[in-house]
Short mmCIF file of C-alpha atoms in Angstrom, two decimals:
data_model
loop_
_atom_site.label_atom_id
_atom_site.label_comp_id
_atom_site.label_asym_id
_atom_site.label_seq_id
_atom_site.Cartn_x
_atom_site.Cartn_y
_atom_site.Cartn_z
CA UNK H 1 28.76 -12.36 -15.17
CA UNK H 2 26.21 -14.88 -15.74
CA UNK H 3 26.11 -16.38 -12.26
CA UNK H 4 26.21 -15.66 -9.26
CA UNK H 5 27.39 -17.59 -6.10
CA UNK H 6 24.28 -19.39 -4.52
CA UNK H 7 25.39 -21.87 -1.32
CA UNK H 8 22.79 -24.17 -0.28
CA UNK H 9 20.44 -22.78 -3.47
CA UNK H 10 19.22 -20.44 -1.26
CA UNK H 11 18.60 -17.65 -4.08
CA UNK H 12 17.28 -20.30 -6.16
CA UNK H 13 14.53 -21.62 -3.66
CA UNK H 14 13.34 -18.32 -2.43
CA UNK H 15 12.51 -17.00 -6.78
CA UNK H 16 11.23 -20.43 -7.76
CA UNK H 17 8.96 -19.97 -4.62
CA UNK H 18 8.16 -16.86 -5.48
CA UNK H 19 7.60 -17.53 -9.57
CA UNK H 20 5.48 -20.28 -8.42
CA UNK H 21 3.52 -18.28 -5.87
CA UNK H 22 2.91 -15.93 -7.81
CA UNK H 23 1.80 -17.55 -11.24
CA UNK H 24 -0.37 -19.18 -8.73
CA UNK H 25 -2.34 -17.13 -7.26
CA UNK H 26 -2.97 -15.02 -11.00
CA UNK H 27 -3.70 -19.04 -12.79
CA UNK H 28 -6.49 -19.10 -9.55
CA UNK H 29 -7.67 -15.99 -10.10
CA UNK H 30 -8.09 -16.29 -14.06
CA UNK H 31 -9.86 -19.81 -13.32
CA UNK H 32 -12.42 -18.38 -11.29
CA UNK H 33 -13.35 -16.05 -13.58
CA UNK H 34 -11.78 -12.80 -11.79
CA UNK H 35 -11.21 -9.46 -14.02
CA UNK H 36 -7.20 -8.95 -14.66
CA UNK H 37 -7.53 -6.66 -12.16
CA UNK H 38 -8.22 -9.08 -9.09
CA UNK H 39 -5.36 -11.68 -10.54
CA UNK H 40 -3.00 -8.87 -10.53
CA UNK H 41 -3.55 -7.99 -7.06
CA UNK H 42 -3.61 -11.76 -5.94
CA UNK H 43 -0.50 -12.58 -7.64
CA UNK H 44 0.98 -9.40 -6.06
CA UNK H 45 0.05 -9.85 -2.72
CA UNK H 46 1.34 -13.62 -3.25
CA UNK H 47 4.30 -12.22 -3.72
CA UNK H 48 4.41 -9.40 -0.84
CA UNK H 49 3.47 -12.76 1.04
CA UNK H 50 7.14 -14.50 0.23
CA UNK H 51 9.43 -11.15 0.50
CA UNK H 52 7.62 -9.21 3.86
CA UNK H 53 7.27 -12.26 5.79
CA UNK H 54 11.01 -12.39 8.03
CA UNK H 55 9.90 -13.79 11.28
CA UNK H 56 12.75 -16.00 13.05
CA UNK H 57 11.27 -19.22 12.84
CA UNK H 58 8.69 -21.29 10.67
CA UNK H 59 6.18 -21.10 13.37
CA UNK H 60 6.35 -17.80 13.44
CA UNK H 61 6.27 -17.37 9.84
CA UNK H 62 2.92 -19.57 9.37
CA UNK H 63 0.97 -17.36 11.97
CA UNK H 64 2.11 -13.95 10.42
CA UNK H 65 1.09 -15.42 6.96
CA UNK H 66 -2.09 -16.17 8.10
CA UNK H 67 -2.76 -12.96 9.27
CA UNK H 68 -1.74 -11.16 6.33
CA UNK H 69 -5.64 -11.44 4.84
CA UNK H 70 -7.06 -9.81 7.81
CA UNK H 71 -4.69 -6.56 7.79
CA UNK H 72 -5.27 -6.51 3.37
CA UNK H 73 -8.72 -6.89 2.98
CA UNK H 74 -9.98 -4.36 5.40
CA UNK H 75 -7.54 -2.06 3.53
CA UNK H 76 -8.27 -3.41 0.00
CA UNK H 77 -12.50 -3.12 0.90
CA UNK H 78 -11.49 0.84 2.10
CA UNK H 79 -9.38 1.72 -0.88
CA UNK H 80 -12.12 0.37 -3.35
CA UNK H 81 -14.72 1.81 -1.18
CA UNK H 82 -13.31 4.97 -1.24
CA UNK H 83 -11.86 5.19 -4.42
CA UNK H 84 -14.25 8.25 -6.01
CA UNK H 85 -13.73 10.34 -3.07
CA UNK H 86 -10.14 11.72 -3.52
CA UNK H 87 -10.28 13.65 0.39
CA UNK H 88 -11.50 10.92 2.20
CA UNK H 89 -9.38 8.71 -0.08
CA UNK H 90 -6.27 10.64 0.58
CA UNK H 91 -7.05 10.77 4.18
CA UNK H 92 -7.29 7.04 4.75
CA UNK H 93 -4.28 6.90 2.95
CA UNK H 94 -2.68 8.68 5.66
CA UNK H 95 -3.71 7.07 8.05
CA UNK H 96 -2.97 3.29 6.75
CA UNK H 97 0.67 4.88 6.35
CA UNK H 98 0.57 5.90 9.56
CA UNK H 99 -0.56 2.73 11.09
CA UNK H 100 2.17 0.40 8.61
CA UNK H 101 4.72 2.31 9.90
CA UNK H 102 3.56 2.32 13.88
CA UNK H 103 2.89 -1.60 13.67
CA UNK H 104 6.67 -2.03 13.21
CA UNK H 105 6.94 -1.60 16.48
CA UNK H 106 5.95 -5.16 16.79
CA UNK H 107 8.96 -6.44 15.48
CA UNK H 108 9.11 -8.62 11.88
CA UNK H 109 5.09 -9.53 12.20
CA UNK H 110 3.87 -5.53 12.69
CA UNK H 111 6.59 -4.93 10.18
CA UNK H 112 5.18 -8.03 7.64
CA UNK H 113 1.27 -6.82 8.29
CA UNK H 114 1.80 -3.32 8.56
CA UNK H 115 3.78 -3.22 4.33
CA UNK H 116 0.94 -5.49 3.30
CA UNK H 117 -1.84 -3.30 4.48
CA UNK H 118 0.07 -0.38 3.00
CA UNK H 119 0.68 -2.23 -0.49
CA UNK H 120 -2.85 -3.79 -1.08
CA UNK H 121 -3.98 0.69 -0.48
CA UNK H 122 -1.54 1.10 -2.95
CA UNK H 123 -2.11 -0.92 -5.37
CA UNK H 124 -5.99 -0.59 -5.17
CA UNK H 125 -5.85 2.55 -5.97
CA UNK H 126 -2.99 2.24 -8.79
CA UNK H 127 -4.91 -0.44 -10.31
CA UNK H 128 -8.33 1.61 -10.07
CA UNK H 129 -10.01 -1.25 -8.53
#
């Protein structure tokens, strides 16, 4: 009940990555000084980083992490930009929806990029940021 079958470690490798990713990305955050706020959103997108990013190959999975930054912060900069205009707001929302779920048609890196951009609008706006 306690256990679970893990060949190769494979479950236990992919949460120590992401407990480590995470914690992190919120120590980082604390050190430099950054409201709860920001180290809650850095040690969640750390860990949208480890669970969205499926590409086939390590190569592959390098390039789509290093694009995750510039599909979130355009989207985190709207969603805080916009965050005391509830139309426009809900708008925007609609259309970064929109767009997550079109760049899936890109395969696992449209699919990665497209759930980051949609989380970091989410959880700008849950967060009040």
């Amino acid at each position: 009940m306690f256990t679970a079958p893990d060949p190769g470690r494979a479950r236990l490798r992919n949460s120590a990555r992401a407990v480590i990713g995470t914690g992190l990305a919120v120590a980082v955050a604390e050190l430099a000084g950054l409201s709860l706020t920001a180290s809650i959103t850095g040690g969640l997108a750390a860990l949208l980083a480890l669970f969205t990013v499926l590409d086939a190959d390590v190569r592959a999975q390098r390039v789509t992490t290093a694009l995750l930054p510039v599909a979130g912060f355009p989207v985190l900069a709207l969603a805080t930009s916009l965050h005391g205009m509830p139309p426009v707001r809900d708008a925007a929302w609609l259309a970064v929806v929109f767009a997550g779920v079109y760049a899936r048609r890109w395969g696992p890196r449209g699919h990665a990029l497209g759930i980051f951009a949609f989380m970091m609008f989410f959880v700008t706006q849950f967060l009040h940021a």
